[in-house]
Structure formats: C-alpha cells, structure tokens
PDB file of C-alpha atoms in Angstrom:
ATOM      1  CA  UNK A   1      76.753  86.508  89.779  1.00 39.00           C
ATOM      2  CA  UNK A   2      73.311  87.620  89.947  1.00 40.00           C
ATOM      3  CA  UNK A   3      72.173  90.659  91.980  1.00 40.00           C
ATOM      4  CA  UNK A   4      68.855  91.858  92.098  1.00 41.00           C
ATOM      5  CA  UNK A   5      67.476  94.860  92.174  1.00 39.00           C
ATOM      6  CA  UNK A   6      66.518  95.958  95.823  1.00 43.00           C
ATOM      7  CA  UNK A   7      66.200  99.940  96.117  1.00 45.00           C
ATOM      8  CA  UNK A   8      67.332 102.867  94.272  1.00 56.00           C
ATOM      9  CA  UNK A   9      70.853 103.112  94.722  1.00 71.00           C
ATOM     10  CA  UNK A  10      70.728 100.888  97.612  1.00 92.00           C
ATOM     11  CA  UNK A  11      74.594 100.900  99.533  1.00 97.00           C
ATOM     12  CA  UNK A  12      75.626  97.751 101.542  1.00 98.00           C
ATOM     13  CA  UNK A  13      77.905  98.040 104.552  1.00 99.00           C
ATOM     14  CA  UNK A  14      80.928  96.189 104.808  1.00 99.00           C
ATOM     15  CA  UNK A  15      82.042  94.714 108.102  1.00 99.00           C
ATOM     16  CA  UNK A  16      85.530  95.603 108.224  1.00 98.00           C
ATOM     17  CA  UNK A  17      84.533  99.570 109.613  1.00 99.00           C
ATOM     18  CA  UNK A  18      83.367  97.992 113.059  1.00 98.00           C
ATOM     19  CA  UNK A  19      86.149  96.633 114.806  1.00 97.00           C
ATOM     20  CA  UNK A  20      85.466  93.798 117.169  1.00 96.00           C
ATOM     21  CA  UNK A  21      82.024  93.100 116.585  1.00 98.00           C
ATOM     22  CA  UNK A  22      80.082  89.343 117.297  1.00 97.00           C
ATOM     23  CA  UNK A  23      78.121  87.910 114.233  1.00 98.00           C
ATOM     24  CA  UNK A  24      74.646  88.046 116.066  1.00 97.00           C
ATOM     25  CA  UNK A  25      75.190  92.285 117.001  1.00 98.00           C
ATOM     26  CA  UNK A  26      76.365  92.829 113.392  1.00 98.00           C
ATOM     27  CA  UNK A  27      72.717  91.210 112.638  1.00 98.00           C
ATOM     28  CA  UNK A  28      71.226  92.826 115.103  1.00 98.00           C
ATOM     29  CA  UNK A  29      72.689  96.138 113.705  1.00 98.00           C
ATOM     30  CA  UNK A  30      71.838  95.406 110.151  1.00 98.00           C
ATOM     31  CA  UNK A  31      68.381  95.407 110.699  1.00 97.00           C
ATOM     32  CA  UNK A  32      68.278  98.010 113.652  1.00 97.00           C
ATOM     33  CA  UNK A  33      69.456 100.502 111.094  1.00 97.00           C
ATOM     34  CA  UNK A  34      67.991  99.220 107.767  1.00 96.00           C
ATOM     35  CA  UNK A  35      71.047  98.190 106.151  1.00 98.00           C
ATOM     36  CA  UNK A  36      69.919  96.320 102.835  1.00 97.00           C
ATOM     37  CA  UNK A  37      72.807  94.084 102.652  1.00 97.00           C
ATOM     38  CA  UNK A  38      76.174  93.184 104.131  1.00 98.00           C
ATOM     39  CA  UNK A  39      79.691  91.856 102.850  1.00 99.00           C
ATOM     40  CA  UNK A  40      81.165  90.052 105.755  1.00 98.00           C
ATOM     41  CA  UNK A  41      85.508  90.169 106.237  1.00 98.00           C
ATOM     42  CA  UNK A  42      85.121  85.997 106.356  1.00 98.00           C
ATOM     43  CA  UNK A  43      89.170  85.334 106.583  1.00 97.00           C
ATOM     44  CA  UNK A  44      91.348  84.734 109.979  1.00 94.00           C
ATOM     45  CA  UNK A  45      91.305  88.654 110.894  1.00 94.00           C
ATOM     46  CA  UNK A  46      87.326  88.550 110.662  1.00 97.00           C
ATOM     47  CA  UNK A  47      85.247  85.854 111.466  1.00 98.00           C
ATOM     48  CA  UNK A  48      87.330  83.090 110.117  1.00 98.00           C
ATOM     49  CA  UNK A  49      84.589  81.311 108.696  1.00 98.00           C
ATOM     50  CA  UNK A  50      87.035  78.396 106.985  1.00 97.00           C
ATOM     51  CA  UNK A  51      87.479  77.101 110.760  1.00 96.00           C
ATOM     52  CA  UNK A  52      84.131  77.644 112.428  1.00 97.00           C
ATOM     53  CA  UNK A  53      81.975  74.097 113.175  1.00 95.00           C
ATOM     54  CA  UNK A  54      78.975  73.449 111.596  1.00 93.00           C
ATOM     55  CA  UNK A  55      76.572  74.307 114.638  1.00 96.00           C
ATOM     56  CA  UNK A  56      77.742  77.843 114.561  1.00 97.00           C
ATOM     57  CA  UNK A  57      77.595  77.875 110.737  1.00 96.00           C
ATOM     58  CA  UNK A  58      74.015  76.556 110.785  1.00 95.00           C
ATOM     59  CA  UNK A  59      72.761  78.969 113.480  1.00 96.00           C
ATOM     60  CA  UNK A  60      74.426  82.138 112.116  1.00 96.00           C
ATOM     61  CA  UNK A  61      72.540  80.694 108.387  1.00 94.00           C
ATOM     62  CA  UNK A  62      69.492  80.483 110.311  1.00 94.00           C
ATOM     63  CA  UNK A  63      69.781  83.829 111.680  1.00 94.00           C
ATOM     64  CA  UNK A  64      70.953  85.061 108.191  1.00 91.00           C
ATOM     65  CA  UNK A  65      67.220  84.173 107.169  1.00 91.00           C
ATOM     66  CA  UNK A  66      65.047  86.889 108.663  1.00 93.00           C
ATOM     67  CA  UNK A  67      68.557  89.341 108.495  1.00 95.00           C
ATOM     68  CA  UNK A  68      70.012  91.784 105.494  1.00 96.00           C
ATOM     69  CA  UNK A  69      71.584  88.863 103.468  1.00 95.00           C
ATOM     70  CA  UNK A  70      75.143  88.235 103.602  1.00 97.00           C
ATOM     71  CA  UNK A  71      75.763  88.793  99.892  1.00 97.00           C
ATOM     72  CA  UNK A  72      79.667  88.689  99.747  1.00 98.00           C
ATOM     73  CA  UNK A  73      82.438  87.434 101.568  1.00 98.00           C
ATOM     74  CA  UNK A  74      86.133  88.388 101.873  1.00 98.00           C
ATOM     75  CA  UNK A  75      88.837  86.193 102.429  1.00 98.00           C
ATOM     76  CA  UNK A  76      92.629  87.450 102.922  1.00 97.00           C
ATOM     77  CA  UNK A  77      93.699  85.099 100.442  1.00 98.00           C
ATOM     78  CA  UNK A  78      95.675  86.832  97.638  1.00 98.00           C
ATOM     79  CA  UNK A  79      95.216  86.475  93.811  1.00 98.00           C
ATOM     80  CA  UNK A  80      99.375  85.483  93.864  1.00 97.00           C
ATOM     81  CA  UNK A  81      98.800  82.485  95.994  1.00 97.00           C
ATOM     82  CA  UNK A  82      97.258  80.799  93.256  1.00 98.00           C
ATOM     83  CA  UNK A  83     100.819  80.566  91.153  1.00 96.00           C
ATOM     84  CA  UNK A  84     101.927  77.140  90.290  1.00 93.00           C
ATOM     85  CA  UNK A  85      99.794  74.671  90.805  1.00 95.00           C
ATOM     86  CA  UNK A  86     101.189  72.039  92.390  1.00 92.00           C
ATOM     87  CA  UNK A  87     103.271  73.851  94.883  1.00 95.00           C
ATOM     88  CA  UNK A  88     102.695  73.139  98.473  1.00 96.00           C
ATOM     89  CA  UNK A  89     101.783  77.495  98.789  1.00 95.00           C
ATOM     90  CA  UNK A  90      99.119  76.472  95.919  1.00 97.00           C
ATOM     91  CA  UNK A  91      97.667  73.615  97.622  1.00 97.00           C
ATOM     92  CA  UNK A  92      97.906  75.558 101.203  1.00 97.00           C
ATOM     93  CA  UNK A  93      95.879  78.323  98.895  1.00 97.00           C
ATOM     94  CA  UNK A  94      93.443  76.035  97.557  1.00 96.00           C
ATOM     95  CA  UNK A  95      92.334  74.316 100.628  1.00 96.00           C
ATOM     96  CA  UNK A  96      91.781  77.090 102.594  1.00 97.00           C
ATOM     97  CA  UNK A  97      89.808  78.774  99.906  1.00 97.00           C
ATOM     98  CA  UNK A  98      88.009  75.483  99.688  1.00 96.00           C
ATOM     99  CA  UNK A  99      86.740  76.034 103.407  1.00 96.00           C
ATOM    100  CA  UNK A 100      86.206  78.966 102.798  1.00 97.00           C
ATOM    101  CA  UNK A 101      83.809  78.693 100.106  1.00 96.00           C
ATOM    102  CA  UNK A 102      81.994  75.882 102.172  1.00 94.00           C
ATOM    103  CA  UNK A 103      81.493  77.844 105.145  1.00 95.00           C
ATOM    104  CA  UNK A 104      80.132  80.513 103.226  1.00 95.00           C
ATOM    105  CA  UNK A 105      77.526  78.433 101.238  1.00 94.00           C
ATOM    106  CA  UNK A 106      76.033  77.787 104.142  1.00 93.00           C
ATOM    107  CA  UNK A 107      75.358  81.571 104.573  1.00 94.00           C
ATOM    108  CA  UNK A 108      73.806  81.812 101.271  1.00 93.00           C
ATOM    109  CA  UNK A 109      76.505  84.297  99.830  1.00 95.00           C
ATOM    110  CA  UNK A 110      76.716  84.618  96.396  1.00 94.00           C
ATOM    111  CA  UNK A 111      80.761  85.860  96.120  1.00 97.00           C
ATOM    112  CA  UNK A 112      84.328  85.927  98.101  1.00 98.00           C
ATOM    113  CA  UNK A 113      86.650  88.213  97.196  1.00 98.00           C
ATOM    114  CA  UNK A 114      90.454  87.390  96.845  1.00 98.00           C
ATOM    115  CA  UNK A 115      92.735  90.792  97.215  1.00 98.00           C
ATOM    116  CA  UNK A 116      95.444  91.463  94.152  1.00 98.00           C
ATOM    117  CA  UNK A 117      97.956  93.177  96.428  1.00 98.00           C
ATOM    118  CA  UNK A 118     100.666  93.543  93.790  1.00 97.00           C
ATOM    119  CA  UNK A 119     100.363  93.603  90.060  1.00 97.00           C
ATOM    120  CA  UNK A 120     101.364  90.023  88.567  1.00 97.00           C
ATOM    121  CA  UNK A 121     104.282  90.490  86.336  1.00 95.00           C
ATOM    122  CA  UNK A 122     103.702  89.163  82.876  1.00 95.00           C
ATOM    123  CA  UNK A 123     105.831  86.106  82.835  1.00 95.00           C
ATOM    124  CA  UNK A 124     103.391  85.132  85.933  1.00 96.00           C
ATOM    125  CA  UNK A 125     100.213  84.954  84.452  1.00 97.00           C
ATOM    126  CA  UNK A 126     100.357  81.854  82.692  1.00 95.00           C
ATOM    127  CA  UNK A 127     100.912  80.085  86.279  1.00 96.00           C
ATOM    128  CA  UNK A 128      97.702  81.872  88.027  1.00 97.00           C
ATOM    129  CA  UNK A 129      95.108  78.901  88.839  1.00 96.00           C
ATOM    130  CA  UNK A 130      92.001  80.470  89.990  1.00 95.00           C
ATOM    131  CA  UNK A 131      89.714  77.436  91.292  1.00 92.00           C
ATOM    132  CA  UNK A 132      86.139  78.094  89.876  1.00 92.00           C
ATOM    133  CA  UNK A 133      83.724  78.265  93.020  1.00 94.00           C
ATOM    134  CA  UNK A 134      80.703  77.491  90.774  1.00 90.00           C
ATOM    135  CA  UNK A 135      80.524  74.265  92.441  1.00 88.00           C
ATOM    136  CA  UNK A 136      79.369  76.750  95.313  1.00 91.00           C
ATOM    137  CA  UNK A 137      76.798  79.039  93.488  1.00 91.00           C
ATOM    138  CA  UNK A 138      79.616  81.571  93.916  1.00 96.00           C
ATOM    139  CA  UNK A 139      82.201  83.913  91.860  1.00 97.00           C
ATOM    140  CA  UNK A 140      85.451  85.130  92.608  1.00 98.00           C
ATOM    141  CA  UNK A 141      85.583  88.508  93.116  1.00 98.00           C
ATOM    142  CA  UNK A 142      89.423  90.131  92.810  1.00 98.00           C
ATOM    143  CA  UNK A 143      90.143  93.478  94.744  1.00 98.00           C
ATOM    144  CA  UNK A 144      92.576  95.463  92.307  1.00 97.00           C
ATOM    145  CA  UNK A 145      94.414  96.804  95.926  1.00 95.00           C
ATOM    146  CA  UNK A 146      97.476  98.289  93.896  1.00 94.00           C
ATOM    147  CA  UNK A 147      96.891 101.550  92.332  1.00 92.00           C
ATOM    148  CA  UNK A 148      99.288 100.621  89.934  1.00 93.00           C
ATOM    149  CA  UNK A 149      96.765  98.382  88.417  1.00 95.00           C
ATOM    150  CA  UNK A 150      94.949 100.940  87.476  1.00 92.00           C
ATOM    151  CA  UNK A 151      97.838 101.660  84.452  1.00 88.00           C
ATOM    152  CA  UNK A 152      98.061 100.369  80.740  1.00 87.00           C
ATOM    153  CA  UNK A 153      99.568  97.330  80.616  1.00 92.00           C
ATOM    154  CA  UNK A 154      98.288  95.598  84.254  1.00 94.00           C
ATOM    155  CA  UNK A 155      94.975  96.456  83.699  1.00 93.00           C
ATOM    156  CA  UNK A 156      95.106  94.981  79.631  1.00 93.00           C
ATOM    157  CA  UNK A 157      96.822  91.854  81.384  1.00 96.00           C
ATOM    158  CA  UNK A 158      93.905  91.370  84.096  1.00 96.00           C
ATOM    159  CA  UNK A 159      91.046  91.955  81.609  1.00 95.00           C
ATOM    160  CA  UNK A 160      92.629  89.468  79.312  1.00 95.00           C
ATOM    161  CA  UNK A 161      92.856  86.826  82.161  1.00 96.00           C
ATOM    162  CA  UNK A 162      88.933  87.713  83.297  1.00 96.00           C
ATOM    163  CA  UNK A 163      87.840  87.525  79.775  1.00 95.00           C
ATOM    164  CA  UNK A 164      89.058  83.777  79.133  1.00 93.00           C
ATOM    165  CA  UNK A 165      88.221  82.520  83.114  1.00 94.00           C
ATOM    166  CA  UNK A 166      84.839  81.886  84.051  1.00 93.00           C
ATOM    167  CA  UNK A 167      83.772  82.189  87.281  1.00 95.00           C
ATOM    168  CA  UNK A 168      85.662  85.779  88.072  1.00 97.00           C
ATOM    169  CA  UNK A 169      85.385  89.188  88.645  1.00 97.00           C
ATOM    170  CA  UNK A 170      86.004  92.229  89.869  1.00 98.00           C
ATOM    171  CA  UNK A 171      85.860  94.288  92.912  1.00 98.00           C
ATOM    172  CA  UNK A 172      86.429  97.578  92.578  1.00 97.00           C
ATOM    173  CA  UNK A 173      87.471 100.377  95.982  1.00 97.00           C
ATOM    174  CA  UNK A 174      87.377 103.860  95.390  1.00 97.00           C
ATOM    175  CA  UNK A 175      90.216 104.897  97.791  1.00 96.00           C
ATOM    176  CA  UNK A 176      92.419 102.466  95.483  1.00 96.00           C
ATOM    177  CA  UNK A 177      91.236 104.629  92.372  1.00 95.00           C
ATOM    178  CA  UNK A 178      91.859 107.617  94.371  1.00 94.00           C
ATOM    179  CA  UNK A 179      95.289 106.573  94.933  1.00 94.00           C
ATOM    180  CA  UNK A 180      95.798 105.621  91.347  1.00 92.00           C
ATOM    181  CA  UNK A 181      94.508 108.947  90.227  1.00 92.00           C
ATOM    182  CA  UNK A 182      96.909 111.165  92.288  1.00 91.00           C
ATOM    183  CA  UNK A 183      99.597 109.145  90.640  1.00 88.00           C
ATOM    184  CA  UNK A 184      97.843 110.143  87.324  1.00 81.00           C
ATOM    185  CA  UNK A 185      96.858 113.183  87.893  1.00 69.00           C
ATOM    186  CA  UNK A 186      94.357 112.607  85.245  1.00 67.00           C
ATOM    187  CA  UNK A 187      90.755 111.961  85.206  1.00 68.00           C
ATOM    188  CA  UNK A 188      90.494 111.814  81.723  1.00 72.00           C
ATOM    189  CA  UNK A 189      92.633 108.611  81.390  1.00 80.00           C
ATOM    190  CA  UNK A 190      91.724 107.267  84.397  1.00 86.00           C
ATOM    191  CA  UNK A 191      88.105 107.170  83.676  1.00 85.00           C
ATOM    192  CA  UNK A 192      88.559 105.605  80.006  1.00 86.00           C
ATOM    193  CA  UNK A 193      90.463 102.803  81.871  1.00 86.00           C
ATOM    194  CA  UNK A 194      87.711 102.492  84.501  1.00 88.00           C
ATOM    195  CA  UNK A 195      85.259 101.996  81.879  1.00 88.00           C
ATOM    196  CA  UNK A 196      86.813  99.416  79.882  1.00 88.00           C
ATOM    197  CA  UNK A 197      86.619  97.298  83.360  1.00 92.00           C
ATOM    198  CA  UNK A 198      82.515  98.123  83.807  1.00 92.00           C
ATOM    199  CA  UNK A 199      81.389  94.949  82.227  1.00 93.00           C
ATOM    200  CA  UNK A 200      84.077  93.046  84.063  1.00 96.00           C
ATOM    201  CA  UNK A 201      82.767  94.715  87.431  1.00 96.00           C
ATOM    202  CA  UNK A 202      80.175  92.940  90.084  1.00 96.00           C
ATOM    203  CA  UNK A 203      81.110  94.915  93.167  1.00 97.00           C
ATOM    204  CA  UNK A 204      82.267  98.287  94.389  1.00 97.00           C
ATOM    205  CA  UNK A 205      83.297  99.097  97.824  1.00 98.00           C
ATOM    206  CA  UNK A 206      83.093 103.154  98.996  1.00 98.00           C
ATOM    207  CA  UNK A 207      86.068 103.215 100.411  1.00 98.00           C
ATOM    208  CA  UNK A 208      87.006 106.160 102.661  1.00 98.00           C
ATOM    209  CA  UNK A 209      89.870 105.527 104.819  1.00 97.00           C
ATOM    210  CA  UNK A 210      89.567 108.086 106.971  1.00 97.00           C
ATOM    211  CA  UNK A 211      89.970 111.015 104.295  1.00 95.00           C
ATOM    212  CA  UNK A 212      86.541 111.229 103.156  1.00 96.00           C
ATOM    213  CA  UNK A 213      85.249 110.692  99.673  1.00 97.00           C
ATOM    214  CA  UNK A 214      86.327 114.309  98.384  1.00 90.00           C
ATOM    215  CA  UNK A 215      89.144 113.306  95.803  1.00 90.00           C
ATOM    216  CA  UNK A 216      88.580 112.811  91.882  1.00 91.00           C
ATOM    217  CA  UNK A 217      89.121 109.043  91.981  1.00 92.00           C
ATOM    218  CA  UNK A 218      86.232 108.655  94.257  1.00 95.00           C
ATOM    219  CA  UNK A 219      84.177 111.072  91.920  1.00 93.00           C
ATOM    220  CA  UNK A 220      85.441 109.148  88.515  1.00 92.00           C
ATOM    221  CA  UNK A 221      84.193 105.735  90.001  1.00 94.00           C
ATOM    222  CA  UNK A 222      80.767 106.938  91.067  1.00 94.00           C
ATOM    223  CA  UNK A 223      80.417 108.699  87.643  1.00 90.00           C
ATOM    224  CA  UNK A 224      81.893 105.273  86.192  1.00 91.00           C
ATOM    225  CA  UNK A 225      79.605 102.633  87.934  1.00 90.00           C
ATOM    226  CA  UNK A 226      76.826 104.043  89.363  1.00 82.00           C
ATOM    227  CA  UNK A 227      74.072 103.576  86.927  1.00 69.00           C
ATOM    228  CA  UNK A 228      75.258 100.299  87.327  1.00 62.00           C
ATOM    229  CA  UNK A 229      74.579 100.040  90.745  1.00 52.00           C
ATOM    230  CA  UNK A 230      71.157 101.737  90.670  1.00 56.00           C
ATOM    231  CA  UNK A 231      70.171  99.183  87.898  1.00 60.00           C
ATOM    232  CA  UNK A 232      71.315  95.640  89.956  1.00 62.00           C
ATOM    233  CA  UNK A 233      73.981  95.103  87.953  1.00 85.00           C
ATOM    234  CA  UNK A 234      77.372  96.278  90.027  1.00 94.00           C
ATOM    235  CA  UNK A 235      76.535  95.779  94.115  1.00 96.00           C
ATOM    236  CA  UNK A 236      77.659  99.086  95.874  1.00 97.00           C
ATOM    237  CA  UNK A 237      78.724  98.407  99.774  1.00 98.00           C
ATOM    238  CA  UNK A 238      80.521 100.945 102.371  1.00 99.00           C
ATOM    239  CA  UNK A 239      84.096 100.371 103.784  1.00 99.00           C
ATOM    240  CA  UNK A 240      85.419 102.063 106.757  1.00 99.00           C
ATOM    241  CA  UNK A 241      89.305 101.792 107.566  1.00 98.00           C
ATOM    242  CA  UNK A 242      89.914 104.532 109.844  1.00 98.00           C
ATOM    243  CA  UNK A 243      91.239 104.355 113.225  1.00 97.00           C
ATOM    244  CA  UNK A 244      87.816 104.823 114.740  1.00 98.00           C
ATOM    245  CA  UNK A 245      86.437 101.747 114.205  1.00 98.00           C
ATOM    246  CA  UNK A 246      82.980 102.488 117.001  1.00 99.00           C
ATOM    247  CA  UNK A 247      79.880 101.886 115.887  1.00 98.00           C
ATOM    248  CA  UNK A 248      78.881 105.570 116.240  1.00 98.00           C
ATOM    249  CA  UNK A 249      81.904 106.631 113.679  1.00 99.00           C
ATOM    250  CA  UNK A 250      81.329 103.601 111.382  1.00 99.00           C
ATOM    251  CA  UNK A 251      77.593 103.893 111.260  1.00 99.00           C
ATOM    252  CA  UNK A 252      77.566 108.541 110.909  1.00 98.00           C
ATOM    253  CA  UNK A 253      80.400 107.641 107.725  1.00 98.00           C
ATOM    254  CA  UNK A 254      77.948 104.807 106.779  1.00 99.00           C
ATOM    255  CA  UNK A 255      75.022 107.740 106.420  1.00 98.00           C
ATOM    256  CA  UNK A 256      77.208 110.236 105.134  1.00 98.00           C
ATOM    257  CA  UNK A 257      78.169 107.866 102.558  1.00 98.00           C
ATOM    258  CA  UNK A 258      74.663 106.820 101.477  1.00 97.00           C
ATOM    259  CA  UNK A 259      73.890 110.334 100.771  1.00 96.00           C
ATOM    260  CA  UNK A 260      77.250 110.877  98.740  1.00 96.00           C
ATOM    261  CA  UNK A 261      76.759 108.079  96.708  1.00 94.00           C
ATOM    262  CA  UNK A 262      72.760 109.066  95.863  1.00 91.00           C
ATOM    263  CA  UNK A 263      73.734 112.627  94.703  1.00 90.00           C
ATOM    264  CA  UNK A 264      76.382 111.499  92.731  1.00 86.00           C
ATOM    265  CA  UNK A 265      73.559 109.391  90.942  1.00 80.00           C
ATOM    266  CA  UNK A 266      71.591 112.616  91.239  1.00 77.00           C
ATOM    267  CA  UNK A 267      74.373 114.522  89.557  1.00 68.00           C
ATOM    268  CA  UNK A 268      75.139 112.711  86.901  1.00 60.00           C
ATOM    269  CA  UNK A 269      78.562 112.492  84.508  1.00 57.00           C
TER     270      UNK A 269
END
C-alpha cells in the first residue's frame, strides 16, 4: 500500500468518534475543518457499504473527488472468519468481504481493515485464508484488538503469517498497546516487540477511548512509529470511542490529538 506524503505529521480522523453521522456531512466536515484524510467504519454498524446500490456508491465517489480522500476502510469482519476454507462461515466471510472490497473501489480507498479480536491458537493458523484484495488496488489491514497479541509467541505467529502472505498488514491502536502494556508493566519489552512489527505496519489509529492518551503504551507507539508517519510510510488517523460521540467532543479530542501526536514527533525517543 502506497501512501504519500501529504504534511508533516499529518493525522487522519476516523469515523467511528461521530456517532450517527450521513456520508455527505462527514464530507462536508472533512473539509470544513481541514481534515487531510479519513478512514471510513464501511461494515453493517457504519455505512454498510457491501449493501449500498451503485447510484449512491457513484455519487458519494463523485463527491469523494473534490473531498479529503477516503484512504481506508473498516469492515467488522474478523481475521477468524477466514478458518477453513470451504466452510459455509468461510464462504459467508468471503462474500461479504468481496462486497465489501467492491463498494469500496469505487471510493478510491486504498485498504480495509479486518479486526483480530482473539489471538489464533497455533493449531489454527494453517486454516487462516486471507483472500488477497489486490484484484482491488487494496491491502488487508489486520487490527491486533487483543492486548494479548502484543506477547511472545502471538505476535512471532502473526509476523510469520504476514511475512509469507502478500497483500497484508497491519493496523496498529494505541489504546490496545496501552492495554497490553499495563498487563506488562514494561516499556522496555513492549517497545522491542513494537518494533519488530514497524516494517509490517501501514496504519496506526490514536486511539483514546475516553481516557486520554496519557499512559506509556500510547507514548511507546508514538516513539515507535512516528517517524514513520511523518515520512509517508505508516498513515496516522484519530479514533474516538467514548460515550460522547457529538461533533463538538469528537472534533476538540480530534485537535487535542493532533497536537499530542506533533510533540511527540517534536520530542523525540
């Protein structure tokens, strides 16, 4: 997945914070407050792009255009549906990811995340069937949404699996590192583990979920990735999951964000 350069340290905004919200205000917002780029939740509790008609798709492209880009997409598909081909859940999986990917073309979005909710035991990986959305222009971006990932032994097993799949990889949240670290208790280790996932990483998502971005696993993954960010190569958007979901609170933890992220750049390690 290619993503250019835009700004210096330039931070998406990820629909999910606003809750409620039609495709054409979302635009309208975008621009209104100069966001440079969005990452649209594209599954049945967002816009449910897989089962929108054409017209809709074609309009919302056309108003995509002369809009921030829609640069990624997230379905609620899970990185476990994908086990055992064959399977009527696989095929179930498939299609709809199939639509998915589709719809999404049409936007001109270059990714669509799949969440890992649970680590995959070891006896499971050699059943995961990721279908390659190249077909699309796309890759397959996988949330690690366990802290427990974030351990030995899961995280060997995923880097393993990304290194012999094309097409993949990986999205990385900071509240799910935060988690992961208070388990740990450990920056140390936490931040050697982070690193060995850098060139396996396309997208990070500041995520504060209502607790703000104080912790050490938020700190470890802006110390981690954000060079990476500044220079194009890892695509840095803003998530908001607490229970205000306004505009106003969405858009003030948006800013606040913005300016976290920067002077962590400005900081350094």
């Amino acid at each position: 997945m290619a993503v250019t350069r835009r700004t210096v340290a330039a931070v998406g905004l990820y629909s999910i914070g606003i809750r409620g919200i039609e495709m054409e205000d979302l635009f309208a917002l975008s621009t209104a407050y100069q966001i440079p780029f969005l990452h649209l939740r594209g599954g049945q509790r967002g816009f449910d792009l897989a089962r929108r008609d054409t017209t809709t798709l074609d309009r919302w492209a056309c108003r995509a255009q002369s809009s921030p880009p829609i640069t990624a997409v997230t379905a609620d598909l899970d990185l476990a549906d994908f086990n055992r081909p064959g399977t009527q859940a696989y095929r179930r999986a498939n299609a709809e990811l199939d639509r998915l990917a589709d719809a999404t073309a049409l936007l001109g979005t270059h990714s669509v995340r799949l969440l890992a909710r649970r680590v995959i035991e070891q006896r499971e990986w050699a059943g995961i069937a990721l279908p390659n959305l190249a077909q699309y222009g796309m890759t397959t971006l996988i949330e690690l949404h366990d802290p427990a990932w974030f351990t030995g032994q899961p995280l060997a097993s995923m880097a393993a699996y990304l290194d012999r799949v094309e097409g993949l990889a990986l999205l990385i949240d900071t509240a799910q590192v935060h988690s992961a670290y208070l388990r740990a208790g450990s920056l140390n280790s936490l931040g050697d583990d982070l690193a060995a996932l850098e060139r396996h990483t396309r997208v990070v998502h500041i995520s504060d979920n209502g607790y703000g971005l104080t912790g050490g696993g938020h700190r470890i993954v802006a110390q981690t990735f954000g060079r990476a960010g500044d220079d194009g190569h890892v695509e840095v958007a803003f998530e908001w999951t607490g229970a205000d979901r306004s505009v106003q609170e969405c858009m003030s933890r948006y800013r606040y964000a913005v300016r976290w992220w920067r002077s962590s750049l400005e900081a350094g390690p």
